[in-house]
JSON list of C-alpha atoms in Angstrom, two decimals:
[
{"chain": "A", "resi": 294, "resn": "UNK", "atom": "CA", "xyz": [-59.33, 10.84, -37.16]},
{"chain": "A", "resi": 295, "resn": "UNK", "atom": "CA", "xyz": [-61.74, 11.74, -34.19]},
{"chain": "A", "resi": 296, "resn": "UNK", "atom": "CA", "xyz": [-60.52, 11.75, -30.82]},
{"chain": "A", "resi": 297, "resn": "UNK", "atom": "CA", "xyz": [-62.00, 9.52, -28.09]},
{"chain": "A", "resi": 298, "resn": "UNK", "atom": "CA", "xyz": [-63.59, 12.97, -26.54]},
{"chain": "A", "resi": 299, "resn": "UNK", "atom": "CA", "xyz": [-65.06, 13.79, -30.04]},
{"chain": "A", "resi": 300, "resn": "UNK", "atom": "CA", "xyz": [-66.77, 10.44, -30.29]},
{"chain": "A", "resi": 301, "resn": "UNK", "atom": "CA", "xyz": [-68.32, 10.94, -26.84]},
{"chain": "A", "resi": 302, "resn": "UNK", "atom": "CA", "xyz": [-69.38, 14.35, -27.83]},
{"chain": "A", "resi": 303, "resn": "UNK", "atom": "CA", "xyz": [-70.81, 13.07, -31.20]},
{"chain": "A", "resi": 304, "resn": "UNK", "atom": "CA", "xyz": [-72.91, 10.62, -29.15]},
{"chain": "A", "resi": 305, "resn": "UNK", "atom": "CA", "xyz": [-74.29, 13.31, -27.14]},
{"chain": "A", "resi": 306, "resn": "UNK", "atom": "CA", "xyz": [-75.11, 15.51, -30.28]},
{"chain": "A", "resi": 307, "resn": "UNK", "atom": "CA", "xyz": [-77.16, 12.57, -31.30]},
{"chain": "A", "resi": 308, "resn": "UNK", "atom": "CA", "xyz": [-79.68, 12.78, -28.53]},
{"chain": "A", "resi": 309, "resn": "UNK", "atom": "CA", "xyz": [-83.16, 14.04, -29.58]},
{"chain": "A", "resi": 310, "resn": "UNK", "atom": "CA", "xyz": [-83.83, 17.74, -28.64]},
{"chain": "A", "resi": 311, "resn": "UNK", "atom": "CA", "xyz": [-86.35, 16.72, -26.06]},
{"chain": "A", "resi": 312, "resn": "UNK", "atom": "CA", "xyz": [-84.08, 14.19, -24.45]},
{"chain": "A", "resi": 313, "resn": "UNK", "atom": "CA", "xyz": [-81.06, 16.76, -24.42]},
{"chain": "A", "resi": 314, "resn": "UNK", "atom": "CA", "xyz": [-83.12, 19.50, -22.76]},
{"chain": "A", "resi": 315, "resn": "UNK", "atom": "CA", "xyz": [-84.08, 16.94, -20.04]},
{"chain": "A", "resi": 316, "resn": "UNK", "atom": "CA", "xyz": [-80.37, 16.65, -18.93]},
{"chain": "A", "resi": 317, "resn": "UNK", "atom": "CA", "xyz": [-80.20, 18.70, -15.61]},
{"chain": "A", "resi": 318, "resn": "UNK", "atom": "CA", "xyz": [-77.13, 18.77, -13.34]},
{"chain": "A", "resi": 319, "resn": "UNK", "atom": "CA", "xyz": [-75.21, 15.76, -15.38]},
{"chain": "A", "resi": 320, "resn": "UNK", "atom": "CA", "xyz": [-71.82, 15.98, -16.11]},
{"chain": "A", "resi": 321, "resn": "UNK", "atom": "CA", "xyz": [-70.26, 13.51, -18.86]},
{"chain": "A", "resi": 322, "resn": "UNK", "atom": "CA", "xyz": [-66.42, 13.01, -18.51]},
{"chain": "A", "resi": 323, "resn": "UNK", "atom": "CA", "xyz": [-63.93, 10.97, -19.97]},
{"chain": "A", "resi": 324, "resn": "UNK", "atom": "CA", "xyz": [-61.36, 8.94, -17.86]},
{"chain": "A", "resi": 325, "resn": "UNK", "atom": "CA", "xyz": [-58.82, 6.47, -18.14]},
{"chain": "A", "resi": 326, "resn": "UNK", "atom": "CA", "xyz": [-60.40, 3.77, -16.17]},
{"chain": "A", "resi": 327, "resn": "UNK", "atom": "CA", "xyz": [-62.41, 2.71, -13.03]},
{"chain": "A", "resi": 328, "resn": "UNK", "atom": "CA", "xyz": [-59.97, 1.65, -10.28]},
{"chain": "A", "resi": 329, "resn": "UNK", "atom": "CA", "xyz": [-62.29, -0.62, -8.79]},
{"chain": "A", "resi": 330, "resn": "UNK", "atom": "CA", "xyz": [-63.53, -2.27, -12.03]},
{"chain": "A", "resi": 331, "resn": "UNK", "atom": "CA", "xyz": [-60.67, -1.55, -14.78]},
{"chain": "A", "resi": 332, "resn": "UNK", "atom": "CA", "xyz": [-62.71, -3.57, -17.52]},
{"chain": "A", "resi": 333, "resn": "UNK", "atom": "CA", "xyz": [-65.85, -1.32, -17.00]},
{"chain": "A", "resi": 334, "resn": "UNK", "atom": "CA", "xyz": [-66.82, 0.89, -20.11]},
{"chain": "A", "resi": 335, "resn": "UNK", "atom": "CA", "xyz": [-68.90, 3.45, -18.38]},
{"chain": "A", "resi": 336, "resn": "UNK", "atom": "CA", "xyz": [-70.59, 4.34, -15.23]},
{"chain": "A", "resi": 337, "resn": "UNK", "atom": "CA", "xyz": [-73.60, 6.29, -13.93]},
{"chain": "A", "resi": 338, "resn": "UNK", "atom": "CA", "xyz": [-73.20, 7.85, -10.33]},
{"chain": "A", "resi": 339, "resn": "UNK", "atom": "CA", "xyz": [-75.31, 10.08, -8.70]},
{"chain": "A", "resi": 340, "resn": "UNK", "atom": "CA", "xyz": [-74.34, 10.65, -5.03]},
{"chain": "A", "resi": 341, "resn": "UNK", "atom": "CA", "xyz": [-76.87, 12.28, -2.98]},
{"chain": "A", "resi": 342, "resn": "UNK", "atom": "CA", "xyz": [-76.77, 16.04, -3.06]},
{"chain": "A", "resi": 343, "resn": "UNK", "atom": "CA", "xyz": [-74.47, 16.10, -5.61]},
{"chain": "A", "resi": 344, "resn": "UNK", "atom": "CA", "xyz": [-74.58, 16.50, -9.50]},
{"chain": "A", "resi": 345, "resn": "UNK", "atom": "CA", "xyz": [-74.88, 13.38, -11.60]},
{"chain": "A", "resi": 346, "resn": "UNK", "atom": "CA", "xyz": [-72.06, 12.05, -13.22]},
{"chain": "A", "resi": 347, "resn": "UNK", "atom": "CA", "xyz": [-71.47, 9.94, -16.01]},
{"chain": "A", "resi": 348, "resn": "UNK", "atom": "CA", "xyz": [-68.27, 8.38, -16.83]},
{"chain": "A", "resi": 349, "resn": "UNK", "atom": "CA", "xyz": [-66.72, 6.77, -19.89]},
{"chain": "A", "resi": 350, "resn": "UNK", "atom": "CA", "xyz": [-63.37, 4.87, -19.64]},
{"chain": "A", "resi": 351, "resn": "UNK", "atom": "CA", "xyz": [-61.17, 5.14, -22.52]},
{"chain": "A", "resi": 352, "resn": "UNK", "atom": "CA", "xyz": [-58.46, 2.35, -21.51]},
{"chain": "A", "resi": 353, "resn": "UNK", "atom": "CA", "xyz": [-60.92, -0.74, -21.83]},
{"chain": "A", "resi": 354, "resn": "UNK", "atom": "CA", "xyz": [-62.87, 0.80, -24.80]},
{"chain": "A", "resi": 355, "resn": "UNK", "atom": "CA", "xyz": [-59.83, 1.44, -26.67]},
{"chain": "A", "resi": 356, "resn": "UNK", "atom": "CA", "xyz": [-58.33, -2.12, -25.85]},
{"chain": "A", "resi": 357, "resn": "UNK", "atom": "CA", "xyz": [-61.54, -4.03, -26.66]},
{"chain": "A", "resi": 358, "resn": "UNK", "atom": "CA", "xyz": [-62.48, -2.21, -29.84]},
{"chain": "A", "resi": 359, "resn": "UNK", "atom": "CA", "xyz": [-59.07, -1.28, -32.02]},
{"chain": "A", "resi": 360, "resn": "UNK", "atom": "CA", "xyz": [-61.10, -0.78, -35.05]},
{"chain": "A", "resi": 361, "resn": "UNK", "atom": "CA", "xyz": [-61.86, 2.88, -35.32]},
{"chain": "A", "resi": 362, "resn": "UNK", "atom": "CA", "xyz": [-65.72, 2.30, -36.53]},
{"chain": "A", "resi": 363, "resn": "UNK", "atom": "CA", "xyz": [-66.26, -0.10, -33.94]},
{"chain": "A", "resi": 364, "resn": "UNK", "atom": "CA", "xyz": [-64.70, 2.11, -31.23]},
{"chain": "A", "resi": 365, "resn": "UNK", "atom": "CA", "xyz": [-66.71, 4.68, -32.43]},
{"chain": "A", "resi": 366, "resn": "UNK", "atom": "CA", "xyz": [-70.13, 2.75, -32.21]},
{"chain": "A", "resi": 367, "resn": "UNK", "atom": "CA", "xyz": [-69.26, 1.20, -28.75]},
{"chain": "A", "resi": 368, "resn": "UNK", "atom": "CA", "xyz": [-68.54, 4.43, -27.15]},
{"chain": "A", "resi": 369, "resn": "UNK", "atom": "CA", "xyz": [-72.25, 5.62, -28.75]},
{"chain": "A", "resi": 370, "resn": "UNK", "atom": "CA", "xyz": [-73.91, 2.46, -26.85]},
{"chain": "A", "resi": 371, "resn": "UNK", "atom": "CA", "xyz": [-71.66, 3.15, -23.80]},
{"chain": "A", "resi": 372, "resn": "UNK", "atom": "CA", "xyz": [-72.81, 6.89, -23.67]},
{"chain": "A", "resi": 373, "resn": "UNK", "atom": "CA", "xyz": [-76.36, 6.02, -24.25]},
{"chain": "A", "resi": 374, "resn": "UNK", "atom": "CA", "xyz": [-76.26, 3.00, -21.71]},
{"chain": "A", "resi": 375, "resn": "UNK", "atom": "CA", "xyz": [-75.32, 5.32, -19.07]},
{"chain": "A", "resi": 376, "resn": "UNK", "atom": "CA", "xyz": [-77.74, 8.13, -19.95]},
{"chain": "A", "resi": 377, "resn": "UNK", "atom": "CA", "xyz": [-80.49, 5.45, -19.81]},
{"chain": "A", "resi": 378, "resn": "UNK", "atom": "CA", "xyz": [-79.48, 4.83, -16.28]},
{"chain": "A", "resi": 379, "resn": "UNK", "atom": "CA", "xyz": [-79.85, 8.83, -15.60]},
{"chain": "A", "resi": 380, "resn": "UNK", "atom": "CA", "xyz": [-83.23, 8.64, -17.07]},
{"chain": "A", "resi": 381, "resn": "UNK", "atom": "CA", "xyz": [-84.04, 5.70, -14.48]},
{"chain": "A", "resi": 382, "resn": "UNK", "atom": "CA", "xyz": [-84.03, 2.76, -16.53]},
{"chain": "A", "resi": 383, "resn": "UNK", "atom": "CA", "xyz": [-82.78, -0.50, -14.94]},
{"chain": "A", "resi": 384, "resn": "UNK", "atom": "CA", "xyz": [-79.82, -2.82, -16.61]},
{"chain": "A", "resi": 385, "resn": "UNK", "atom": "CA", "xyz": [-82.95, -5.08, -18.03]},
{"chain": "A", "resi": 386, "resn": "UNK", "atom": "CA", "xyz": [-84.82, -2.39, -19.81]},
{"chain": "A", "resi": 387, "resn": "UNK", "atom": "CA", "xyz": [-81.60, -1.16, -21.42]},
{"chain": "A", "resi": 388, "resn": "UNK", "atom": "CA", "xyz": [-80.80, -4.56, -22.15]},
{"chain": "A", "resi": 389, "resn": "UNK", "atom": "CA", "xyz": [-84.40, -4.86, -24.00]},
{"chain": "A", "resi": 390, "resn": "UNK", "atom": "CA", "xyz": [-83.70, -1.84, -26.23]},
{"chain": "A", "resi": 391, "resn": "UNK", "atom": "CA", "xyz": [-80.05, -2.92, -27.22]},
{"chain": "A", "resi": 392, "resn": "UNK", "atom": "CA", "xyz": [-77.80, -0.81, -25.31]},
{"chain": "A", "resi": 393, "resn": "UNK", "atom": "CA", "xyz": [-76.16, -3.28, -23.14]}
]
């Protein structure tokens, strides 16, 4: 069975080559949970003058999706959702694409 981190890596590996090549100065990390919003699945943050950071939160995803196949699918959706923010998409556009 794949680990949580392997699911995150697999989601990143599914990016089309042109999108993967466009990623610059961004880190994708796995964290247990967001201290301010513990039910959050992921977060995109790009502080001024700092690299961008995408956090994928293990605890809420594993709790809400105990089925391994569903967990893998939701990790992929979460990674793609946060990457869409990196590329400048807002919540409405992301929802239109089915990644909300």
